[in-house]
XYZ file of C-alpha atoms in Angstrom:
678
model
C 0.000 0.000 0.000
C 1.406 3.421 -0.892
C 1.889 6.133 1.646
C -0.918 8.271 0.197
C -3.334 5.308 0.244
C -2.520 4.576 3.884
C -3.190 8.196 4.773
C -6.462 8.134 2.853
C -7.519 5.057 4.809
C -7.039 6.903 8.078
C -10.156 7.961 9.894
C -10.700 10.914 12.126
C -9.090 10.602 15.544
C -11.273 11.785 18.414
C -10.216 15.066 19.952
C -8.271 16.320 16.937
C -9.478 18.604 14.197
C -8.640 18.160 10.563
C -6.257 21.126 10.697
C -4.408 19.701 13.664
C -4.033 16.440 11.846
C -2.689 18.223 8.788
C -0.048 19.966 10.941
C 1.246 16.686 12.258
C 1.643 15.310 8.756
C 3.256 18.154 6.805
C 4.246 15.957 3.917
C 0.703 14.783 3.300
C -1.433 16.543 0.763
C -4.784 17.941 1.889
C -7.418 15.228 1.645
C -11.179 15.140 2.004
C -12.060 13.899 5.437
C -15.003 11.635 6.149
C -17.260 13.171 8.732
C -18.255 9.857 10.327
C -15.874 8.766 13.095
C -14.631 5.156 12.995
C -16.085 2.977 15.711
C -12.622 1.652 16.640
C -12.028 4.909 18.498
C -14.692 3.862 20.963
C -12.182 1.215 22.023
C -8.832 3.019 21.487
C -7.070 6.270 22.405
C -4.081 7.889 20.639
C -1.087 8.962 22.668
C 2.159 10.674 21.590
C 5.045 8.427 22.544
C 7.846 10.601 21.174
C 8.383 13.239 18.554
C 6.731 12.022 15.369
C 5.622 8.729 16.926
C 2.126 7.941 18.175
C 0.556 4.665 19.386
C -3.035 3.445 19.829
C -3.931 2.103 23.288
C -6.842 -0.290 23.939
C -9.125 1.224 26.573
C -9.802 -2.199 28.062
C -6.607 -4.240 28.092
C -4.223 -1.243 27.739
C -2.291 -3.029 24.984
C -0.568 -0.642 22.584
C -0.449 -0.804 18.809
C 1.559 1.075 16.191
C -0.322 3.979 14.675
C 2.013 6.547 13.105
C 5.737 7.127 12.869
C 6.700 10.277 11.090
C 4.894 10.321 7.774
C 3.990 6.595 7.896
C 0.533 5.795 9.194
C -0.453 2.220 10.173
C -4.185 2.646 9.669
C -6.973 0.995 11.681
C -7.311 -2.531 10.253
C -5.180 -4.152 12.946
C -7.162 -2.273 15.604
C -10.430 -3.652 14.245
C -9.022 -7.162 14.310
C -8.077 -6.769 17.957
C -11.751 -6.158 18.816
C -13.588 -8.247 16.235
C -11.478 -11.401 16.504
C -11.912 -11.556 20.237
C -8.207 -11.241 21.137
C -8.839 -8.531 23.705
C -8.873 -10.467 26.984
C -10.608 -7.728 28.917
C -13.394 -7.536 26.338
C -13.917 -11.296 26.574
C -14.415 -10.917 30.320
C -17.078 -8.319 29.669
C -15.105 -5.564 31.443
C -15.284 -1.873 30.653
C -18.074 0.665 30.865
C -18.586 1.153 27.162
C -19.021 -2.493 26.163
C -22.286 -2.402 24.277
C -21.285 -3.185 20.693
C -18.775 -5.172 18.701
C -17.638 -5.456 15.113
C -18.547 -8.250 12.720
C -15.513 -8.696 10.469
C -16.050 -8.702 6.744
C -14.914 -11.813 4.931
C -14.456 -11.111 1.192
C -14.175 -14.851 0.484
C -17.830 -15.234 1.407
C -18.874 -12.958 -1.450
C -21.059 -9.874 -1.355
C -20.133 -6.226 -1.362
C -21.522 -5.079 1.968
C -19.029 -3.384 4.308
C -18.672 -4.421 7.932
C -21.754 -3.666 9.990
C -22.330 -3.067 13.653
C -24.224 -5.597 15.695
C -25.789 -4.325 18.877
C -26.434 -6.158 22.081
C -27.825 -5.065 25.412
C -25.422 -4.229 28.253
C -26.793 -7.235 30.218
C -25.837 -9.658 27.440
C -22.193 -10.766 27.902
C -19.861 -11.374 25.009
C -19.779 -15.146 24.360
C -16.686 -16.428 22.589
C -17.089 -18.963 19.800
C -16.855 -22.590 20.938
C -16.150 -25.044 18.118
C -16.841 -28.114 20.274
C -20.188 -26.739 21.394
C -21.086 -26.016 17.776
C -20.206 -29.589 16.769
C -22.313 -30.916 19.606
C -25.362 -28.930 18.498
C -24.906 -29.944 14.853
C -24.880 -33.608 15.900
C -28.094 -33.121 17.885
C -29.701 -31.320 14.929
C -28.826 -34.145 12.540
C -30.179 -36.762 14.956
C -33.407 -34.983 15.858
C -34.376 -34.015 12.300
C -32.928 -37.037 10.465
C -30.680 -34.953 8.233
C -28.059 -36.864 6.225
C -24.627 -36.895 7.811
C -23.138 -35.544 4.585
C -24.962 -32.249 5.120
C -21.857 -30.868 6.863
C -19.955 -31.208 3.579
C -22.592 -29.506 1.438
C -21.404 -26.096 0.137
C -24.699 -24.452 0.998
C -24.494 -25.583 4.625
C -20.870 -24.487 4.928
C -21.644 -21.039 3.454
C -24.619 -20.594 5.771
C -22.733 -21.528 8.941
C -19.688 -19.432 8.075
C -21.929 -16.451 7.378
C -23.016 -16.776 11.002
C -19.555 -17.534 12.365
C -16.486 -17.177 10.107
C -14.351 -19.025 12.655
C -16.343 -22.236 12.158
C -14.096 -25.051 10.929
C -15.489 -27.300 8.230
C -16.461 -30.799 9.375
C -16.055 -34.077 7.528
C -18.507 -36.974 7.313
C -16.359 -39.061 9.657
C -16.180 -36.259 12.207
C -19.926 -35.711 12.408
C -20.508 -39.468 12.440
C -18.271 -39.691 15.487
C -20.083 -36.796 17.128
C -23.482 -38.461 16.571
C -22.260 -41.733 18.048
C -20.803 -39.813 20.991
C -24.189 -38.173 21.580
C -25.818 -41.618 21.455
C -23.376 -43.025 24.017
C -23.884 -40.059 26.311
C -27.676 -40.419 26.155
C -27.427 -44.173 26.590
C -25.406 -43.746 29.754
C -28.104 -41.481 31.143
C -30.906 -43.897 30.208
C -29.071 -46.878 31.708
C -28.720 -44.991 34.950
C -32.452 -44.257 34.851
C -33.586 -47.846 34.262
C -31.299 -49.173 36.973
C -33.840 -47.843 39.438
C -36.880 -49.428 37.756
C -38.484 -51.663 40.391
C -40.447 -53.937 38.044
C -39.858 -56.029 34.963
C -39.534 -54.997 31.335
C -41.743 -55.812 28.361
C -40.221 -55.757 24.895
C -41.753 -55.193 21.466
C -40.051 -56.231 18.252
C -40.729 -54.532 14.922
C -38.901 -55.915 11.876
C -37.986 -53.435 9.139
C -36.571 -54.404 5.760
C -34.157 -52.673 3.379
C -33.433 -52.704 -0.325
C -30.371 -54.858 0.422
C -32.663 -57.630 1.826
C -31.273 -56.956 5.290
C -33.522 -56.885 8.322
C -33.468 -54.324 11.142
C -35.113 -55.339 14.405
C -36.406 -52.339 16.358
C -36.544 -53.375 20.026
C -38.563 -51.097 22.306
C -38.729 -51.416 26.085
C -41.916 -50.732 28.058
C -41.780 -50.321 31.833
C -43.304 -48.555 34.844
C -41.009 -46.360 36.923
C -40.899 -45.969 40.694
C -43.465 -43.169 40.454
C -45.858 -45.506 38.611
C -45.544 -43.780 35.251
C -45.529 -45.844 32.054
C -42.533 -45.357 29.744
C -41.562 -46.451 26.248
C -37.969 -46.239 24.954
C -36.241 -47.645 21.895
C -33.493 -49.874 23.296
C -31.797 -51.291 20.211
C -31.853 -51.430 16.413
C -30.182 -54.712 15.510
C -29.244 -55.485 11.915
C -30.039 -59.087 10.946
C -28.522 -60.277 7.650
C -31.031 -63.150 7.419
C -34.337 -61.778 8.753
C -36.321 -64.896 7.801
C -34.101 -67.291 9.726
C -35.326 -69.133 12.826
C -32.857 -67.307 15.064
C -33.248 -63.728 13.772
C -35.479 -62.412 16.574
C -33.939 -64.509 19.328
C -30.478 -63.234 18.394
C -31.681 -59.623 18.507
C -33.364 -60.103 21.904
C -30.311 -61.829 23.347
C -28.213 -58.861 22.246
C -30.666 -56.470 23.906
C -30.705 -58.465 27.159
C -26.920 -58.403 27.304
C -26.659 -54.741 26.295
C -29.074 -53.467 28.942
C -28.471 -56.078 31.689
C -32.044 -57.370 31.551
C -31.263 -60.932 32.659
C -34.126 -62.146 34.820
C -36.136 -58.962 34.182
C -38.156 -59.820 31.058
C -41.902 -60.141 31.471
C -43.391 -60.316 27.968
C -42.464 -60.156 24.286
C -44.755 -58.700 21.606
C -44.041 -59.055 17.905
C -45.797 -59.580 14.590
C -43.095 -61.054 12.411
C -44.063 -64.413 10.885
C -42.127 -67.166 12.637
C -41.933 -70.906 12.253
C -42.385 -73.221 15.223
C -38.605 -73.477 15.391
C -38.379 -69.702 15.630
C -40.927 -69.654 18.451
C -39.020 -72.319 20.312
C -35.947 -70.119 20.106
C -37.859 -67.205 21.640
C -39.704 -68.972 24.437
C -36.598 -69.871 26.484
C -35.795 -66.174 26.776
C -38.910 -65.879 28.960
C -38.472 -69.236 30.690
C -34.807 -69.999 31.203
C -33.780 -66.403 31.777
C -37.028 -65.883 33.722
C -38.020 -69.254 35.203
C -41.354 -67.888 36.401
C -43.862 -65.949 34.285
C -46.368 -68.671 33.385
C -43.838 -70.889 31.623
C -43.331 -68.353 28.860
C -47.017 -67.926 28.001
C -46.618 -64.150 27.740
C -45.157 -64.483 24.271
C -47.525 -62.329 22.233
C -47.293 -63.263 18.573
C -49.714 -60.681 17.214
C -49.483 -56.896 17.275
C -52.893 -55.222 17.457
C -51.832 -52.411 15.103
C -50.750 -54.866 12.413
C -53.912 -56.936 12.928
C -56.141 -53.906 12.442
C -54.146 -52.773 9.406
C -54.603 -56.218 7.875
C -58.356 -56.021 8.508
C -58.469 -52.524 6.999
C -56.715 -53.846 3.888
C -59.541 -56.383 3.523
C -62.066 -53.525 3.564
C -60.137 -51.400 1.086
C -59.622 -54.366 -1.207
C -63.322 -55.232 -1.188
C -64.287 -51.662 -2.136
C -61.388 -50.698 -4.371
C -63.588 -49.807 -7.362
C -65.824 -47.360 -5.496
C -62.809 -45.984 -3.633
C -61.164 -45.201 -6.971
C -64.306 -43.395 -8.180
C -64.453 -41.237 -5.082
C -60.707 -40.611 -5.173
C -60.981 -39.416 -8.786
C -63.833 -37.071 -7.853
C -61.870 -35.640 -4.948
C -58.831 -35.270 -7.179
C -60.894 -33.332 -9.739
C -62.024 -30.869 -7.074
C -58.684 -30.424 -5.283
C -56.388 -30.225 -8.315
C -57.799 -26.900 -9.528
C -58.515 -23.757 -7.550
C -61.468 -22.897 -9.785
C -62.949 -26.375 -9.294
C -62.523 -26.068 -5.536
C -64.238 -22.664 -5.551
C -67.217 -24.063 -7.466
C -67.458 -26.996 -5.065
C -67.573 -24.638 -2.071
C -70.119 -22.473 -3.846
C -72.424 -25.469 -4.399
C -71.929 -26.584 -0.793
C -72.955 -23.165 0.512
C -76.005 -22.967 -1.744
C -77.169 -26.433 -0.664
C -76.391 -25.534 2.977
C -74.687 -28.868 3.608
C -73.839 -28.873 7.358
C -70.666 -30.952 7.126
C -67.534 -29.329 8.560
C -65.184 -31.858 6.976
C -62.815 -30.867 4.191
C -61.916 -32.886 1.140
C -58.362 -34.171 0.747
C -56.594 -36.869 -1.224
C -55.511 -39.944 0.666
C -52.086 -41.456 1.101
C -52.558 -44.978 -0.191
C -49.875 -46.390 2.136
C -51.859 -45.316 5.212
C -55.374 -46.703 5.532
C -56.604 -44.041 7.959
C -56.286 -41.340 5.273
C -58.413 -43.391 2.869
C -61.054 -43.826 5.563
C -61.055 -40.095 6.310
C -61.313 -39.287 2.587
C -64.314 -41.605 2.229
C -65.978 -40.269 5.368
C -65.601 -36.637 4.266
C -66.762 -37.338 0.709
C -69.802 -39.291 1.958
C -70.942 -36.345 4.053
C -70.600 -34.132 0.956
C -72.226 -36.528 -1.526
C -75.058 -34.062 -2.236
C -72.500 -31.535 -3.413
C -70.905 -34.060 -5.765
C -74.349 -35.009 -7.109
C -75.126 -31.385 -8.043
C -71.647 -30.273 -9.053
C -72.141 -31.106 -12.741
C -74.910 -28.496 -13.011
C -72.403 -25.780 -12.078
C -69.381 -27.372 -13.694
C -70.237 -29.163 -16.974
C -66.706 -30.602 -17.147
C -67.305 -32.725 -14.050
C -68.527 -36.135 -15.212
C -67.252 -38.378 -12.406
C -70.155 -38.277 -9.959
C -70.624 -41.644 -8.172
C -74.106 -43.155 -8.220
C -76.378 -43.548 -5.200
C -75.373 -47.222 -4.998
C -71.751 -46.176 -4.946
C -72.353 -43.818 -2.045
C -74.259 -46.501 -0.167
C -71.336 -48.868 -0.593
C -68.902 -46.173 0.550
C -70.912 -45.707 3.746
C -70.773 -49.467 4.337
C -67.008 -49.397 3.995
C -66.838 -46.530 6.493
C -68.966 -48.502 8.978
C -66.346 -51.274 8.915
C -63.385 -48.914 9.082
C -64.628 -46.596 11.839
C -64.256 -49.051 14.788
C -60.772 -49.937 13.568
C -59.876 -46.260 13.177
C -61.150 -45.358 16.650
C -59.238 -48.203 18.272
C -55.999 -47.600 16.367
C -56.112 -43.859 17.105
C -55.705 -44.656 20.803
C -52.225 -45.993 20.041
C -51.143 -42.671 18.524
C -51.892 -40.546 21.592
C -49.060 -38.998 23.578
C -50.397 -40.653 26.737
C -49.362 -44.294 26.544
C -52.483 -46.499 26.663
C -52.514 -49.509 28.968
C -53.456 -52.964 27.779
C -56.791 -52.639 29.611
C -58.128 -50.310 26.942
C -57.792 -52.885 24.201
C -59.676 -55.638 25.950
C -62.807 -53.594 25.448
C -61.861 -52.418 21.932
C -61.085 -55.914 20.656
C -64.156 -57.389 22.328
C -66.365 -54.694 20.783
C -64.954 -55.291 17.282
C -65.382 -59.043 17.760
C -69.043 -58.681 18.743
C -69.840 -56.211 15.934
C -68.357 -58.508 13.299
C -70.336 -61.416 14.724
C -73.535 -59.481 14.066
C -72.445 -58.460 10.551
C -71.806 -62.064 9.551
C -75.530 -62.768 9.895
C -76.424 -59.931 7.496
C -78.552 -60.811 4.487
C -76.311 -58.639 2.314
C -73.743 -61.065 0.870
C -71.125 -58.295 0.506
C -71.367 -57.374 4.201
C -71.481 -60.985 5.358
C -68.468 -62.060 3.301
C -66.360 -59.058 4.341
C -67.254 -59.502 8.020
C -66.296 -63.180 7.912
C -62.877 -62.378 6.448
C -62.217 -59.753 9.115
C -63.436 -61.946 11.962
C -60.979 -64.671 11.073
C -58.153 -62.227 11.752
C -59.582 -60.838 14.973
C -60.239 -64.402 16.155
C -56.596 -65.274 15.567
C -55.504 -62.243 17.559
C -58.000 -62.958 20.335
C -56.869 -66.567 20.640
C -53.264 -65.547 21.208
C -53.819 -62.462 23.354
C -57.097 -62.881 25.265
C -55.339 -64.211 28.389
C -53.034 -61.175 28.580
C -55.866 -58.737 27.843
C -58.130 -60.380 30.438
C -55.423 -60.418 33.134
C -54.938 -56.692 32.618
C -58.670 -56.093 33.056
C -58.581 -58.034 36.333
C -55.982 -55.534 37.565
C -58.452 -52.675 37.052
C -60.454 -52.199 40.301
C -63.401 -50.929 38.248
C -63.829 -54.293 36.450
C -61.813 -57.178 37.967
C -63.212 -60.590 36.940
C -66.730 -59.230 36.389
C -66.012 -57.710 32.968
C -64.182 -60.885 31.932
C -67.182 -62.993 32.891
C -69.611 -60.670 31.101
C -67.643 -60.327 27.856
C -66.679 -64.009 27.625
C -70.329 -64.929 27.947
C -71.109 -62.735 24.928
C -68.321 -64.291 22.869
C -68.284 -67.945 23.905
C -71.910 -68.497 24.983
C -72.204 -71.904 26.716
C -68.432 -72.461 26.548
C -67.748 -69.275 28.501
C -67.175 -70.957 31.927
C -64.205 -72.889 30.529
C -62.494 -69.756 29.238
C -63.317 -67.781 32.380
C -61.697 -70.513 34.490
C -58.579 -70.312 32.302
C -58.199 -66.628 33.143
C -58.909 -67.191 36.843
C -56.383 -70.027 37.051
C -53.800 -68.017 35.145
C -54.069 -64.958 37.374
C -53.818 -67.097 40.532
C -50.866 -69.067 39.174
C -49.036 -65.866 38.317
C -49.779 -64.454 41.771
C -48.283 -67.528 43.442
C -45.115 -66.984 41.421
C -44.876 -63.442 42.787
C -45.539 -64.694 46.322
C -42.572 -67.046 45.945
C -40.312 -64.089 45.226
C -38.582 -62.437 48.208
C -40.578 -59.405 49.319
C -38.256 -56.754 50.751
C -39.550 -54.091 53.052
C -40.742 -51.026 51.215
C -38.873 -47.815 52.155
C -41.963 -46.414 53.863
C -42.517 -49.498 55.988
C -38.834 -49.762 56.825
C -38.802 -46.162 58.045
C -41.834 -46.827 60.239
C -40.181 -49.894 61.779
C -36.901 -48.069 62.364
C -38.748 -45.136 63.845
C -40.589 -47.422 66.235
C -37.364 -49.128 67.291
C -35.644 -45.806 67.852
C -38.430 -44.729 70.172
C -38.319 -47.921 72.283
C -37.018 -47.564 75.867
C -36.059 -50.009 78.566
C -38.881 -48.717 80.714
C -41.507 -49.882 78.210
C -44.871 -50.364 79.857
C -45.304 -53.697 78.094
C -41.993 -55.102 79.257
C -41.174 -58.428 77.651
C -44.726 -59.029 76.438
C -43.970 -57.600 72.991
C -40.398 -58.850 72.776
C -39.299 -61.520 70.345
C -39.999 -64.286 72.880
C -42.997 -62.898 74.724
C -45.842 -64.238 72.536
C -44.162 -66.856 70.373
C -46.636 -69.528 71.410
C -49.486 -67.098 70.694
C -48.195 -66.537 67.164
C -48.105 -70.274 66.525
C -51.665 -70.554 67.808
C -52.855 -67.771 65.463
C -51.228 -69.417 62.450
C -52.750 -72.818 63.260
C -56.274 -71.520 63.813
C -56.363 -69.043 60.896
C -54.400 -70.909 58.233
C -57.572 -72.096 56.555
C -59.344 -68.760 56.871
C -56.628 -66.346 55.713
C -57.150 -65.037 52.214
C -54.474 -64.035 49.789
C -54.071 -60.456 48.631
C -55.495 -61.487 45.268
C -58.635 -63.092 46.716
C -59.150 -60.173 49.060
C -58.806 -57.753 46.137
C -61.213 -59.712 43.926
C -63.887 -59.936 46.617
C -63.942 -56.233 47.356
C -66.577 -54.094 45.647
C -65.861 -52.581 42.264
C -64.905 -48.940 42.103
C -67.222 -46.546 40.217
C -66.460 -46.387 36.487
C -64.901 -42.931 36.340
C -63.931 -41.969 32.793
C -60.602 -40.336 33.666
C -59.297 -43.081 35.939
C -55.555 -43.556 36.519
C -55.235 -47.272 37.197
C -51.473 -47.047 37.795
C -52.078 -44.174 40.195
C -54.590 -46.323 42.098
C -52.048 -49.112 42.550
C -49.485 -46.564 43.686
C -51.846 -45.468 46.436
C -52.644 -49.071 47.428
C -49.174 -50.624 47.237
C -48.963 -50.830 51.033
C -52.302 -52.638 51.213
C -51.350 -55.050 48.405
C -47.526 -55.232 48.490
C -47.270 -58.403 46.369
C -50.290 -57.904 44.132
C -49.207 -54.346 43.313
C -45.901 -55.669 41.948
C -47.767 -58.072 39.716
C -50.140 -55.306 38.600
C -47.192 -53.043 37.752
C -45.757 -55.636 35.352
C -49.069 -56.660 33.788
C -50.119 -53.084 33.107
C -46.847 -52.375 31.296
C -47.515 -55.072 28.658
C -47.763 -53.378 25.225
C -50.357 -54.490 22.689
C -48.598 -52.946 19.685
C -45.086 -53.476 18.364
C -45.433 -50.613 15.866
C -44.219 -47.096 16.550
C -47.013 -44.485 16.931
C -46.223 -42.957 13.537
C -46.557 -46.393 11.871
C -49.862 -47.504 13.370
C -51.871 -46.994 10.162
C -49.294 -48.279 7.671
C -50.488 -51.006 5.313
C -47.046 -51.704 3.889
C -44.041 -53.174 5.668
C -41.657 -50.603 7.057
C -38.466 -50.211 5.063
C -35.298 -48.398 6.053
C -34.531 -45.775 3.430
C -31.637 -46.215 1.051
C -29.439 -43.636 2.773
C -29.830 -45.065 6.292
C -29.288 -48.630 5.118
C -26.008 -47.541 3.488
C -24.588 -46.536 6.876
C -22.859 -48.796 9.339
C -25.304 -50.769 11.543
C -23.795 -49.130 14.636
C -24.416 -45.677 13.170
C -28.000 -46.550 12.223
C -28.674 -47.712 15.782
C -27.069 -44.591 17.230
C -29.126 -42.211 15.063
C -32.485 -43.923 15.660
C -32.092 -44.582 19.382
C -30.610 -41.155 20.164
C -33.499 -39.435 18.383
C -35.972 -41.284 20.586
C -34.054 -40.485 23.764
C -33.542 -36.814 22.899
C -37.294 -36.553 22.338
C -37.821 -37.494 25.985
C -34.956 -35.292 27.185
C -33.270 -38.133 29.001
C -29.846 -36.533 29.202
C -28.911 -34.854 32.456
C -25.182 -35.079 31.939
C -22.714 -32.456 30.822
C -22.711 -31.220 27.260
C -18.979 -31.858 27.009
C -18.303 -33.396 23.634
C -16.984 -36.948 23.497
C -14.793 -36.873 20.409
C -14.772 -40.013 18.323
C -13.242 -40.515 14.921
C -13.996 -43.353 12.513
C-alpha cells in the first residue's frame, strides 16, 4: 500500500481537528475527510510516545499498537481485528463501561459487497466467545433430531450458511460428524441406563422388523416399563441389523443382544411381535422368557400378534373389497382439489345447498389406511355436493351413483371401529393394555352381528375380518383379560360378562382359564422375596428408635414374649386367611370414572397389596402394539430408506435410538463433547 493510500484510509481521531491532523503530517497533501468517526475509536485512544511517533492504546486491556511514525501511518485494520477477533482479553471478560457493541468482520471470500456492519447487544448480554466443540455438539443433535443426512456438513450451501453466522467455524467431515453423533448416542445411553437401573419392576419388549433394499432386516426393540413413580414409559433400546431376517434365530439373536446390552437378565416379562415365525423360531424365543425368567407362566406371555398390524390387515380387507368405489371417489376428490377454480365451485355449491358438514376434502395417502377412511368419510358427508356439481361445472362427469355412495358408507362402517381403536395408540399418553380388551371385544361382537347380514357383501367381508380378529384374540385374550382383572373398576366381572357374549355356553371354561392363570401368576410373585418397602422400613426403624427399657409392656412384645401365641394364630387361621389377590377380587368394584388412573390407584394401594401391586405393575406395562405411533396406520411393511441402510449398523442404531431419547430429554449429563473418529 502506498503512503498516500494509507493516509487516505485513516479515519478521524477523536479530539483532533482536521487542521491539527494536517499539521502533524506536513508531507501529506490535503485530503477530504469523512465526517463519520470510525467505531474503533470507541475502544482506542491515541497517545504521543515521542516526537513524530504515536501509538493506539486499547481502553480495556491497555495493549498498545503502532499507529504513526513520522509520515507513515499504520491505519486501523489491525485495531479492528483486535476487537472483532476476540483477542482482547478484557473484552472477553465483559469488562469496561462502554461495552455495548462489537464489530462483525467482513470476509471477502464469502462474497457480497456489503461493508462491515455493527451488531448491537444489550449491556446485560455478555460477550460469548465462539466454541467449536459446542457447535459440533449442536450440529450432531440437529442431525439426529431431524434425520438430516450426515453428509450435510460437507454440502457447500451448509458451509456457506454456517460461516456467514460464524467465520471461525471449521469445516467438518462426514467421519467427524458421524463420530459426534455416536458420541451423543453413548452419552444419552449412559443417562438412560442410569435411569432404568432404578426401575423396580420387569420390562416388556416389542419387536418390529424393518426391511431394506439390500434384503437386510433391522429389528427395532422397544422397552416398556413402569417407573418408581408408577408412570408408564416407552424407549427404543436397540436397532439390531439381521442379515437373514427370515431365519429361525433372527429375533432370538436380537433379543439376546438387547438383554446383554441393557443387563435385563431375569427382568423380562413379555415379548410382543408380529413377524411371521416358524415353530422353530418360536421355540428359540420362548426360552428367553423361561430360562432367563423361570417364572412368568412358563413363557405364556409371548404375544405373537401386534394389534396395530392386525387392524391394518383387517383394513386392507375392507379397502380391497371396495377398491372400485374408492377409486371413483378418489378421482372425484382429485378433480375438485387439483384446480382452484374447481374447488371454488365446489364450495359455492356446498354453501347454496347448505350442507352442514364441517369436513374438508383431501386426497388420501394410499400407504396409510386411515387417510383413505377419512377421505371416504368426508366425501360421503358431501355426496349431495358431488351429485349437483355437474350443473355448475359441466366438465365434471365423475359423480358416483347412489349405490356407490351406499357402498362407501358401508365401507366406512367397517373402518370406523378400527380407526377409533388404532387412534388410541397414537396418543401422547401411553395407553394400557386394559383399553384394548374392550376395543377388541367390541370389534369381535360387531363382526359377529355383521356375519348374519342378508347382504352377501357385508357378510363375506365380516367373515374375512373376523378370522383375523379371532386369531388375535386366541393368542392375546389371556393377557388382555389379566390386565382387566388388575383394574379395580372391572376385575373378573367384565371378563365374565364379555366371555359370555363371545363364547356363549363355553364361557365358563375360558373364564376358568383366566382365573387359574391370574392365581398361578400371583403364586409366582408370592414365591419371590418381598423386601420391606422404604416407607414401611422407616416406620419400623422409627418405632425401634423410640423404644425404651422402661416400656410399659416389658417383655410381652419382645421376640420371645408371645411366640406360642403366634403359633396358635397361624394354626387356627391358616384355613381362613385369604391371599391379597382373593381379598382384592372380593372387594366391591370402584365406580367407572372416565378419567381413571389405574397405575395411580395401585401406587396409592401398594402398602395394602404389596405383592399384588408388583404383579399389577408388570401386567399393566404389557404393550399391545409393536409398531411405533407414527406407523400404526401403515399397510405396507416398514423399510429403512436407502441412505440409512447404506450406513454402518452401529451408526443406524445410534441415530435412531438417540433421536428417541432426545425426544424425551433423558440426558442430564454435561454437554462436554466426546470426540470419536472413525
